[in-house]
Short mmCIF file of C-alpha atoms in Angstrom, two decimals:
data_model
loop_
_atom_site.label_atom_id
_atom_site.label_comp_id
_atom_site.label_asym_id
_atom_site.label_seq_id
_atom_site.Cartn_x
_atom_site.Cartn_y
_atom_site.Cartn_z
CA UNK A 95 -14.74 -17.47 -27.34
CA UNK A 96 -17.05 -14.23 -27.44
CA UNK A 97 -16.67 -14.24 -23.64
CA UNK A 98 -12.98 -14.17 -23.60
CA UNK A 99 -12.92 -11.39 -26.12
CA UNK A 100 -15.16 -9.34 -24.01
CA UNK A 101 -13.14 -9.98 -21.01
CA UNK A 102 -9.98 -9.08 -22.50
CA UNK A 103 -11.55 -5.91 -24.03
CA UNK A 104 -12.67 -4.69 -20.57
CA UNK A 105 -9.35 -5.56 -18.79
CA UNK A 106 -7.52 -3.58 -21.69
CA UNK A 107 -9.86 -0.68 -21.32
CA UNK A 108 -9.33 -0.62 -17.60
CA UNK A 109 -5.60 -0.98 -17.86
CA UNK A 110 -5.19 1.81 -20.28
CA UNK A 111 -7.23 4.17 -18.03
CA UNK A 112 -5.08 3.40 -15.13
CA UNK A 113 -1.89 3.50 -17.13
CA UNK A 114 -2.26 6.30 -19.54
CA UNK A 115 0.71 8.28 -18.38
CA UNK A 116 4.06 6.73 -17.84
CA UNK A 117 5.83 6.92 -14.21
CA UNK A 118 8.28 9.76 -15.41
CA UNK A 119 5.41 11.90 -16.77
CA UNK A 120 3.21 11.28 -13.52
CA UNK A 121 6.29 12.28 -11.55
CA UNK A 122 7.20 15.12 -13.51
CA UNK A 123 3.58 16.36 -12.80
CA UNK A 124 3.61 15.63 -9.18
CA UNK A 125 7.18 15.13 -7.92
CA UNK A 126 5.61 13.92 -4.57
CA UNK A 127 4.88 10.76 -6.12
CA UNK A 128 8.57 9.62 -5.71
CA UNK A 129 7.92 9.20 -2.09
CA UNK A 130 6.39 5.84 -3.02
CA UNK A 131 5.02 4.51 0.22
CA UNK A 132 5.23 8.14 1.54
CA UNK A 133 2.73 9.32 -1.08
CA UNK A 134 -0.04 11.72 0.57
CA UNK A 135 -3.28 9.53 -0.25
CA UNK A 136 -5.07 12.94 -0.64
CA UNK A 137 -2.93 13.42 -4.05
CA UNK A 138 -4.25 10.20 -5.57
CA UNK A 139 -6.88 11.03 -8.17
CA UNK A 140 -10.57 9.81 -7.23
CA UNK A 141 -12.40 8.03 -10.05
CA UNK A 142 -16.10 7.92 -10.60
CA UNK A 143 -17.52 4.25 -9.56
CA UNK A 144 -19.61 2.24 -11.90
CA UNK A 145 -23.22 1.81 -11.12
CA UNK A 146 -24.30 -1.53 -9.37
CA UNK A 147 -25.45 -4.06 -12.22
CA UNK A 148 -29.03 -3.83 -12.90
CA UNK A 149 -31.29 -5.68 -10.15
CA UNK A 150 -28.18 -5.91 -7.86
CA UNK A 151 -27.18 -4.01 -4.73
CA UNK A 152 -23.94 -4.06 -2.51
CA UNK A 153 -24.42 -5.72 0.80
CA UNK A 154 -20.86 -6.51 2.00
CA UNK A 155 -17.37 -4.71 2.09
CA UNK A 156 -14.15 -6.93 3.01
CA UNK A 157 -11.49 -4.38 3.36
CA UNK A 158 -7.61 -4.08 4.25
CA UNK A 159 -6.30 -0.66 4.50
CA UNK A 160 -2.90 0.72 5.50
CA UNK A 161 -2.58 3.23 8.38
CA UNK A 162 -2.41 6.90 7.34
CA UNK A 163 0.38 9.46 6.93
CA UNK A 164 2.86 9.03 9.83
CA UNK A 165 6.28 10.61 11.12
CA UNK A 166 9.35 8.49 10.01
CA UNK A 167 10.27 5.51 12.38
CA UNK A 168 13.53 6.31 13.50
CA UNK A 169 15.10 9.41 15.36
CA UNK A 170 18.24 9.20 13.09
CA UNK A 171 16.14 9.60 9.99
CA UNK A 172 15.72 13.34 11.12
CA UNK A 173 18.75 13.97 13.64
CA UNK A 174 21.44 12.07 11.22
CA UNK A 175 20.73 14.65 8.59
CA UNK A 176 21.07 17.59 11.03
CA UNK A 177 24.10 15.79 12.69
CA UNK A 178 25.98 15.60 9.27
CA UNK A 179 25.18 19.24 8.28
CA UNK A 180 26.18 20.57 11.82
CA UNK A 181 29.46 18.63 11.16
CA UNK A 182 29.93 19.97 7.94
CA UNK A 183 29.27 23.65 9.10
CA UNK A 184 31.83 23.14 12.17
CA UNK A 185 34.34 22.18 9.39
CA UNK A 186 33.68 25.11 7.56
CA UNK A 187 32.42 23.39 4.19
CA UNK A 188 28.64 24.05 4.37
CA UNK A 189 27.28 26.27 1.48
CA UNK A 190 24.56 28.66 1.75
CA UNK A 191 22.26 26.17 0.42
CA UNK A 192 23.26 23.65 3.01
CA UNK A 193 22.81 26.32 5.74
CA UNK A 194 19.29 26.63 4.25
CA UNK A 195 18.69 22.80 4.55
CA UNK A 196 20.16 22.60 7.99
CA UNK A 197 17.77 25.59 9.04
CA UNK A 198 14.72 23.75 7.81
CA UNK A 199 15.37 20.37 9.25
CA UNK A 200 16.22 22.16 12.69
CA UNK A 201 13.04 24.26 12.55
CA UNK A 202 10.97 20.75 11.72
CA UNK A 203 13.00 18.42 14.07
CA UNK A 204 11.16 19.62 17.49
CA UNK A 205 7.72 18.42 16.40
CA UNK A 206 8.97 14.87 15.81
CA UNK A 207 10.17 14.20 19.39
CA UNK A 208 8.25 11.26 20.94
CA UNK A 209 6.04 11.07 17.98
CA UNK A 210 8.28 8.68 15.70
CA UNK A 211 5.99 6.37 13.72
CA UNK A 212 2.74 8.08 15.08
CA UNK A 213 -0.31 9.09 12.65
CA UNK A 214 -0.16 12.58 11.67
CA UNK A 215 -2.95 15.10 11.23
CA UNK A 216 -2.79 14.38 7.46
CA UNK A 217 -3.09 10.68 8.18
CA UNK A 218 -6.15 11.52 10.25
CA UNK A 219 -7.98 13.14 7.53
CA UNK A 220 -6.84 10.70 4.89
CA UNK A 221 -8.86 8.07 6.93
CA UNK A 222 -11.86 10.29 7.52
CA UNK A 223 -12.08 10.72 3.71
CA UNK A 224 -12.07 7.13 2.93
CA UNK A 225 -14.43 6.06 5.53
CA UNK A 226 -16.75 8.90 4.36
CA UNK A 227 -16.61 8.09 0.95
CA UNK A 228 -17.09 4.30 1.72
CA UNK A 229 -20.63 5.26 3.42
CA UNK A 230 -21.57 7.49 0.53
CA UNK A 231 -20.66 5.20 -2.27
CA UNK A 232 -22.17 2.07 -0.51
CA UNK A 233 -24.95 3.21 1.85
CA UNK A 234 -26.78 0.04 1.59
CA UNK A 235 -23.94 -1.83 3.19
CA UNK A 236 -23.96 0.51 6.38
CA UNK A 237 -27.71 1.23 6.66
CA UNK A 238 -30.20 -0.20 9.28
CA UNK A 239 -29.02 -3.09 11.46
CA UNK A 240 -25.81 -3.29 9.48
CA UNK A 241 -23.04 -5.61 11.21
CA UNK A 242 -19.60 -4.02 11.06
CA UNK A 243 -16.56 -5.14 12.49
CA UNK A 244 -13.11 -3.44 12.49
CA UNK A 245 -9.77 -4.97 13.80
CA UNK A 246 -6.21 -3.28 13.52
CA UNK A 247 -2.86 -4.48 14.19
CA UNK A 248 -1.42 -3.50 17.61
CA UNK A 249 0.77 -0.65 16.31
CA UNK A 250 -0.66 2.67 17.38
CA UNK A 251 -0.93 4.27 14.21
CA UNK A 252 -2.91 1.50 12.70
CA UNK A 253 -5.10 1.58 15.84
CA UNK A 254 -5.58 5.43 15.53
CA UNK A 255 -6.52 5.01 11.82
CA UNK A 256 -9.13 2.41 12.55
CA UNK A 257 -10.49 4.67 15.43
CA UNK A 258 -10.62 7.65 13.15
CA UNK A 259 -12.38 5.64 10.27
CA UNK A 260 -14.85 4.05 12.91
CA UNK A 261 -16.09 7.32 14.21
CA UNK A 262 -17.02 8.46 10.55
CA UNK A 263 -18.68 5.28 9.62
CA UNK A 264 -20.54 4.87 12.94
CA UNK A 265 -21.92 8.54 12.69
CA UNK A 266 -23.37 7.50 9.38
CA UNK A 267 -25.76 5.15 11.32
CA UNK A 268 -25.53 5.14 15.04
CA UNK A 269 -28.06 2.03 14.91
CA UNK A 270 -25.48 -0.32 13.34
CA UNK A 271 -23.76 -3.07 15.33
CA UNK A 272 -20.01 -2.02 15.47
CA UNK A 273 -17.18 -3.60 17.25
CA UNK A 274 -13.45 -2.39 17.30
CA UNK A 275 -10.55 -4.56 18.42
CA UNK A 276 -6.86 -4.57 18.41
CA UNK A 277 -5.01 -7.70 19.64
CA UNK A 278 -2.00 -9.94 19.33
CA UNK A 279 -4.33 -13.01 18.83
CA UNK A 280 -5.11 -12.15 15.20
CA UNK A 281 -1.66 -10.82 14.07
CA UNK A 282 -1.11 -14.03 11.97
CA UNK A 283 -3.28 -12.54 9.32
CA UNK A 284 -3.24 -8.83 9.98
CA UNK A 285 0.64 -8.40 9.97
CA UNK A 286 2.21 -11.52 8.95
CA UNK A 287 5.96 -11.65 8.20
CA UNK A 288 7.52 -14.03 5.60
CA UNK A 289 8.30 -17.58 6.68
CA UNK A 290 11.55 -19.45 6.25
CA UNK A 291 11.26 -20.21 2.38
CA UNK A 292 10.09 -16.61 1.28
CA UNK A 293 12.45 -15.28 3.59
CA UNK A 294 15.46 -17.23 2.15
CA UNK A 295 14.49 -16.31 -1.50
CA UNK A 296 14.16 -12.66 -0.07
CA UNK A 297 17.55 -12.49 1.21
CA UNK A 298 19.39 -14.23 -1.78
CA UNK A 299 22.36 -13.37 -3.52
CA UNK A 300 20.33 -12.67 -6.52
CA UNK A 301 18.38 -9.88 -4.89
CA UNK A 302 21.57 -8.42 -3.36
CA UNK A 303 22.87 -8.28 -6.80
CA UNK A 304 19.87 -6.94 -8.15
CA UNK A 305 20.03 -4.06 -5.55
CA UNK A 306 23.65 -3.37 -6.20
CA UNK A 307 23.19 -2.92 -9.98
CA UNK A 308 20.19 -0.49 -8.99
CA UNK A 309 22.28 1.66 -6.57
CA UNK A 310 24.86 1.74 -9.28
CA UNK A 311 22.71 2.68 -11.95
CA UNK A 312 20.64 5.18 -10.37
CA UNK A 313 22.87 6.75 -7.57
CA UNK A 314 24.05 10.27 -8.62
CA UNK A 315 24.86 12.46 -5.81
CA UNK A 316 27.42 14.75 -7.31
CA UNK A 317 25.17 17.88 -8.03
CA UNK A 318 23.06 17.28 -5.13
CA UNK A 319 26.15 17.06 -2.61
CA UNK A 320 28.06 20.00 -4.37
CA UNK A 321 25.16 22.43 -3.70
CA UNK A 322 25.41 21.65 0.08
CA UNK A 323 29.22 20.97 0.65
CA UNK A 324 32.15 23.47 -0.82
CA UNK A 325 34.53 20.67 -0.47
CA UNK A 326 34.82 17.47 -2.69
CA UNK A 327 37.38 15.99 -0.51
CA UNK A 328 34.89 16.37 2.43
CA UNK A 329 32.17 14.85 0.39
CA UNK A 330 34.32 11.76 -0.41
CA UNK A 331 36.04 11.44 2.80
CA UNK A 332 33.30 12.16 5.41
CA UNK A 333 30.36 11.21 3.53
CA UNK A 334 31.71 8.23 1.46
CA UNK A 335 30.57 10.00 -1.90
CA UNK A 336 27.38 11.24 -0.55
CA UNK A 337 25.10 8.59 -1.89
CA UNK A 338 23.72 7.48 1.65
CA UNK A 339 23.57 11.11 2.64
CA UNK A 340 21.33 12.10 -0.39
CA UNK A 341 18.90 9.02 0.02
CA UNK A 342 18.53 10.04 3.69
CA UNK A 343 17.74 13.35 2.73
CA UNK A 344 15.28 12.13 -0.01
CA UNK A 345 13.44 10.18 2.51
CA UNK A 346 12.84 12.86 4.90
CA UNK A 347 11.99 15.55 1.91
CA UNK A 348 9.27 12.91 0.45
CA UNK A 349 7.78 12.11 3.90
CA UNK A 350 7.13 15.91 4.60
CA UNK A 351 3.69 15.51 2.70
CA UNK A 352 2.57 13.61 5.56
CA UNK A 353 2.63 16.76 7.80
CA UNK A 354 0.73 20.04 7.79
CA UNK A 355 3.89 22.01 7.31
CA UNK A 356 5.44 24.69 5.33
CA UNK A 357 9.00 23.06 5.44
CA UNK A 358 9.61 21.91 1.89
CA UNK A 359 13.08 20.53 1.06
CA UNK A 360 11.87 18.54 -2.37
CA UNK A 361 13.45 21.41 -4.22
CA UNK A 362 17.09 20.73 -3.11
CA UNK A 363 16.61 17.88 -5.71
CA UNK A 364 16.13 18.05 -9.58
CA UNK A 365 13.22 15.91 -10.83
CA UNK A 366 15.62 13.38 -12.28
CA UNK A 367 17.45 12.90 -8.90
CA UNK A 368 14.06 12.29 -7.18
CA UNK A 369 13.15 10.06 -10.18
CA UNK A 370 16.29 7.97 -9.82
CA UNK A 371 15.95 7.66 -6.18
CA UNK A 372 12.28 6.58 -6.28
CA UNK A 373 13.50 3.93 -9.21
CA UNK A 374 15.77 2.30 -6.54
CA UNK A 375 12.96 2.23 -3.81
CA UNK A 376 10.49 0.85 -6.37
CA UNK A 377 12.94 -1.99 -7.20
CA UNK A 378 13.35 -2.70 -3.60
CA UNK A 379 9.80 -3.02 -2.76
CA UNK A 380 9.11 -5.13 -5.70
CA UNK A 381 11.69 -7.60 -4.78
CA UNK A 382 10.53 -7.78 -1.20
CA UNK A 383 6.86 -8.09 -1.74
CA UNK A 384 5.79 -8.74 -5.54
CA UNK A 385 6.11 -11.32 -7.89
CA UNK A 386 9.60 -10.56 -8.61
CA UNK A 387 11.34 -13.63 -10.67
CA UNK A 388 14.69 -12.47 -8.92
CA UNK A 389 13.26 -13.54 -5.39
CA UNK A 390 11.48 -16.68 -6.58
CA UNK A 391 8.18 -15.05 -7.81
CA UNK A 392 6.39 -15.87 -4.75
CA UNK A 393 7.05 -13.00 -2.03
CA UNK A 394 3.22 -11.92 -2.34
CA UNK A 395 2.32 -15.26 -0.59
CA UNK A 396 3.54 -13.70 2.71
CA UNK A 397 -0.32 -12.77 2.68
CA UNK A 398 -1.29 -16.31 2.35
CA UNK A 399 -2.94 -16.00 5.83
CA UNK A 400 -4.72 -12.69 4.87
CA UNK A 401 -6.26 -13.75 1.70
CA UNK A 402 -7.43 -17.08 3.52
CA UNK A 403 -9.05 -15.08 5.97
CA UNK A 404 -10.78 -12.72 3.53
CA UNK A 405 -12.30 -15.78 1.70
CA UNK A 406 -13.38 -17.44 4.87
CA UNK A 407 -14.86 -14.65 6.52
CA UNK A 408 -16.91 -14.06 3.26
CA UNK A 409 -18.01 -17.64 3.21
CA UNK A 410 -19.87 -16.99 6.84
CA UNK A 411 -21.86 -13.99 5.53
CA UNK A 412 -22.32 -14.11 1.49
CA UNK A 413 -25.19 -16.58 1.91
CA UNK A 414 -27.03 -14.92 5.08
CA UNK A 415 -30.38 -13.58 3.70
CA UNK A 416 -30.92 -10.00 4.64
CA UNK A 417 -27.38 -9.72 6.23
CA UNK A 418 -25.48 -6.64 5.32
CA UNK A 419 -22.04 -5.17 6.71
CA UNK A 420 -18.47 -4.98 6.66
CA UNK A 421 -15.17 -6.34 7.84
CA UNK A 422 -12.42 -3.71 8.14
CA UNK A 423 -8.72 -4.44 8.77
CA UNK A 424 -6.28 -1.87 9.48
CA UNK A 425 -2.64 -2.70 9.10
CA UNK A 426 0.47 -1.86 7.12
CA UNK A 427 1.69 -1.38 3.41
CA UNK A 428 4.01 -4.67 3.89
CA UNK A 429 0.56 -6.59 3.90
CA UNK A 430 -1.42 -4.38 1.61
CA UNK A 431 1.10 -4.36 -1.25
CA UNK A 432 1.65 -8.17 -1.46
CA UNK A 433 -2.09 -8.53 -0.99
CA UNK A 434 -2.77 -6.38 -4.20
CA UNK A 435 0.11 -8.44 -6.01
CA UNK A 436 -1.42 -11.76 -4.76
CA UNK A 437 -4.88 -10.67 -5.96
CA UNK A 438 -3.27 -9.53 -9.35
CA UNK A 439 -5.05 -6.40 -9.23
CA UNK A 440 -4.37 -4.24 -12.53
CA UNK A 441 -0.58 -4.62 -13.11
CA UNK A 442 0.32 -5.46 -9.48
CA UNK A 443 1.11 -9.17 -10.13
CA UNK A 444 3.35 -8.74 -13.23
CA UNK A 445 6.81 -10.59 -13.23
CA UNK A 446 9.39 -8.31 -14.71
CA UNK A 447 12.83 -9.57 -15.36
CA UNK A 448 14.57 -6.43 -16.08
CA UNK A 449 14.66 -4.37 -13.11
CA UNK A 450 16.40 -1.49 -14.67
CA UNK A 451 13.18 -1.18 -16.65
CA UNK A 452 10.67 -1.86 -13.91
CA UNK A 453 9.64 1.65 -13.89
CA UNK A 454 7.88 1.05 -17.25
CA UNK A 455 5.70 -1.86 -16.18
CA UNK A 456 5.44 -1.96 -12.39
CA UNK A 457 5.00 1.21 -10.49
CA UNK A 458 4.81 1.11 -6.50
CA UNK A 459 2.99 4.48 -5.69
CA UNK A 460 0.08 3.66 -7.47
CA UNK A 461 -0.41 0.52 -4.98
CA UNK A 462 0.62 1.84 -1.61
CA UNK A 463 0.48 5.35 -0.77
CA UNK A 464 -0.18 6.35 2.84
CA UNK A 465 -3.71 4.97 3.83
CA UNK A 466 -3.89 2.74 0.67
CA UNK A 467 -6.54 0.12 0.81
CA UNK A 468 -8.10 -2.61 -0.89
CA UNK A 469 -11.92 -3.03 -0.94
CA UNK A 470 -13.77 -6.13 -2.12
CA UNK A 471 -17.56 -5.19 -2.50
CA UNK A 472 -19.95 -7.84 -2.66
CA UNK A 473 -23.47 -7.53 -4.77
CA UNK A 474 -26.62 -9.72 -4.45
CA UNK A 475 -29.81 -9.83 -6.40
CA UNK A 476 -32.44 -7.22 -4.90
CA UNK A 477 -35.43 -8.25 -2.83
CA UNK A 478 -34.08 -11.91 -2.00
CA UNK A 479 -34.12 -12.91 -5.56
CA UNK A 480 -31.68 -15.87 -6.70
CA UNK A 481 -28.83 -15.18 -8.84
CA UNK A 482 -25.11 -15.21 -8.65
CA UNK A 483 -23.22 -13.21 -5.81
CA UNK A 484 -20.97 -10.77 -7.83
CA UNK A 485 -17.88 -9.02 -6.45
CA UNK A 486 -15.95 -5.81 -7.31
CA UNK A 487 -12.33 -4.89 -6.45
CA UNK A 488 -11.13 -1.34 -5.61
CA UNK A 489 -7.72 -0.44 -5.35
CA UNK A 490 -7.33 2.91 -3.56
CA UNK A 491 -10.93 3.38 -4.29
CA UNK A 492 -10.58 2.67 -8.36
CA UNK A 493 -12.20 -0.11 -10.01
CA UNK A 494 -9.37 -2.57 -10.52
CA UNK A 495 -9.19 -5.78 -12.85
CA UNK A 496 -9.04 -9.21 -11.49
CA UNK A 497 -7.49 -12.28 -13.28
CA UNK A 498 -10.87 -13.74 -13.91
CA UNK A 499 -13.45 -13.97 -16.81
CA UNK A 500 -16.27 -11.41 -16.96
CA UNK A 501 -18.38 -9.87 -19.51
CA UNK A 502 -19.34 -6.86 -17.28
CA UNK A 503 -16.18 -5.23 -15.77
CA UNK A 504 -15.75 -4.50 -12.92
CA UNK A 505 -18.11 -6.97 -11.71
CA UNK A 506 -17.16 -10.79 -11.45
CA UNK A 507 -18.61 -13.88 -9.95
CA UNK A 508 -17.88 -14.56 -6.36
CA UNK A 509 -17.61 -18.35 -7.12
CA UNK A 510 -15.02 -17.72 -9.90
CA UNK A 511 -12.93 -15.46 -7.30
CA UNK A 512 -13.10 -17.92 -4.69
CA UNK A 513 -12.24 -20.92 -6.91
CA UNK A 514 -9.28 -19.26 -8.55
CA UNK A 515 -7.73 -17.94 -5.27
CA UNK A 516 -8.38 -20.93 -3.26
CA UNK A 517 -6.51 -23.13 -5.86
CA UNK A 518 -3.92 -20.56 -6.15
CA UNK A 519 -3.20 -20.64 -2.33
CA UNK A 520 -3.39 -24.36 -2.38
CA UNK A 521 -0.81 -24.66 -5.33
CA UNK A 522 1.60 -22.57 -3.12
CA UNK A 523 1.31 -24.89 -0.39
CA UNK A 524 1.88 -27.90 -2.61
CA UNK A 525 4.90 -26.25 -4.31
CA UNK A 526 6.45 -25.18 -1.09
CA UNK A 527 5.59 -27.77 1.55
CA UNK A 528 8.71 -26.60 3.83
CA UNK A 529 6.79 -23.43 4.52
CA UNK A 530 5.37 -23.52 8.04
CA UNK A 531 1.57 -24.62 7.93
CA UNK A 532 -0.60 -21.55 8.80
CA UNK A 533 -2.23 -21.14 12.20
CA UNK A 534 -5.94 -22.19 11.97
CA UNK A 535 -7.42 -19.20 13.95
CA UNK A 536 -8.37 -17.84 10.53
CA UNK A 537 -12.45 -17.44 10.48
CA UNK A 538 -13.58 -14.00 11.58
CA UNK A 539 -16.83 -14.07 13.50
CA UNK A 540 -18.65 -10.93 12.53
CA UNK A 541 -19.50 -10.28 16.26
CA UNK A 542 -17.50 -11.59 19.18
#
């Protein structure tokens, strides 16, 4: 009973620290947060980490990180806005504010040519910083004859993120064993999509109804469009009311923080308009990848393979006396976000029935900014002494709660972690036998 009380107390303290402000307060303070998965990682506050438990030292880090800041993925995400504004200008209905937006988009557009989806200079710096702090916070992991393996998906921005981070880590200790790789052969756990049962639930009528309700509740383009176009008839007839156009500009505006540029178009929106656009986005991400009851409560199991790989890889190294090193994985937020939900880090695993109030309970930008990452840090007794292996979870370099008992937050027993999540994965397979059996190329040799 005493242990349970201590566990709850530690969790409540941690959660209150993480969620001291509401999303609305956080966004009023920093409107860039409305970008959600476009949030610049360098705007995420860093927090001081706890000292290692007495008599313990870190020896292994198991990591999954998203690529850093990038250009938008599709040319139409830029050019479509320009085309609509130029069309309105030709029709004589573009206001002075509309002319201003058009000029800013035209000035920015040339730098996007043949760079769609690629890592930006901001993305480079994000991963340099994360890698540098990893070696500074846990030098024992990377010192001496450390054994470090880094893999990425085959997408260029992920490969570049891995390369940037690897350069920093290797420079910390050129004597370490270091291997980089990117291959289709391990995409089943690095960048796996949903399988039939999850896809069916994700594309359900209930999800479509939920998104329709969100769009109806939070899409209010009237003021935004009126500042750009002088004709209400044009807005209705040529822009179908302007809701989709407003969303396109919102996407471009919130992703400008991914660039070293003085082009800023966030101020075309009021704070309330940005907040409502973000709420729609937040709901959509939750339905696709979180524990949303509207999509079966199981979408986070899209990362069944990844969590299995994390556990099985750790099994190969945790009992090696004197061994130390890291497993680094570089991929996408569509893996990182559901992994955080699957691990139930902080409030990530919450099931929320009233999606119109989701912003009060589940906040996506706290999980998946550009370069977001999960680090599981393993600790063992110093000097080869016997004792439990301990584990600490970091979400975006901040200590996070796990759904496990502990009287020493943020540290948990590895055996408790392994037992809990092995059972959780097994229960999913039992409850959803129609889901495809997972490929068995799961275990990751540290050197290959």
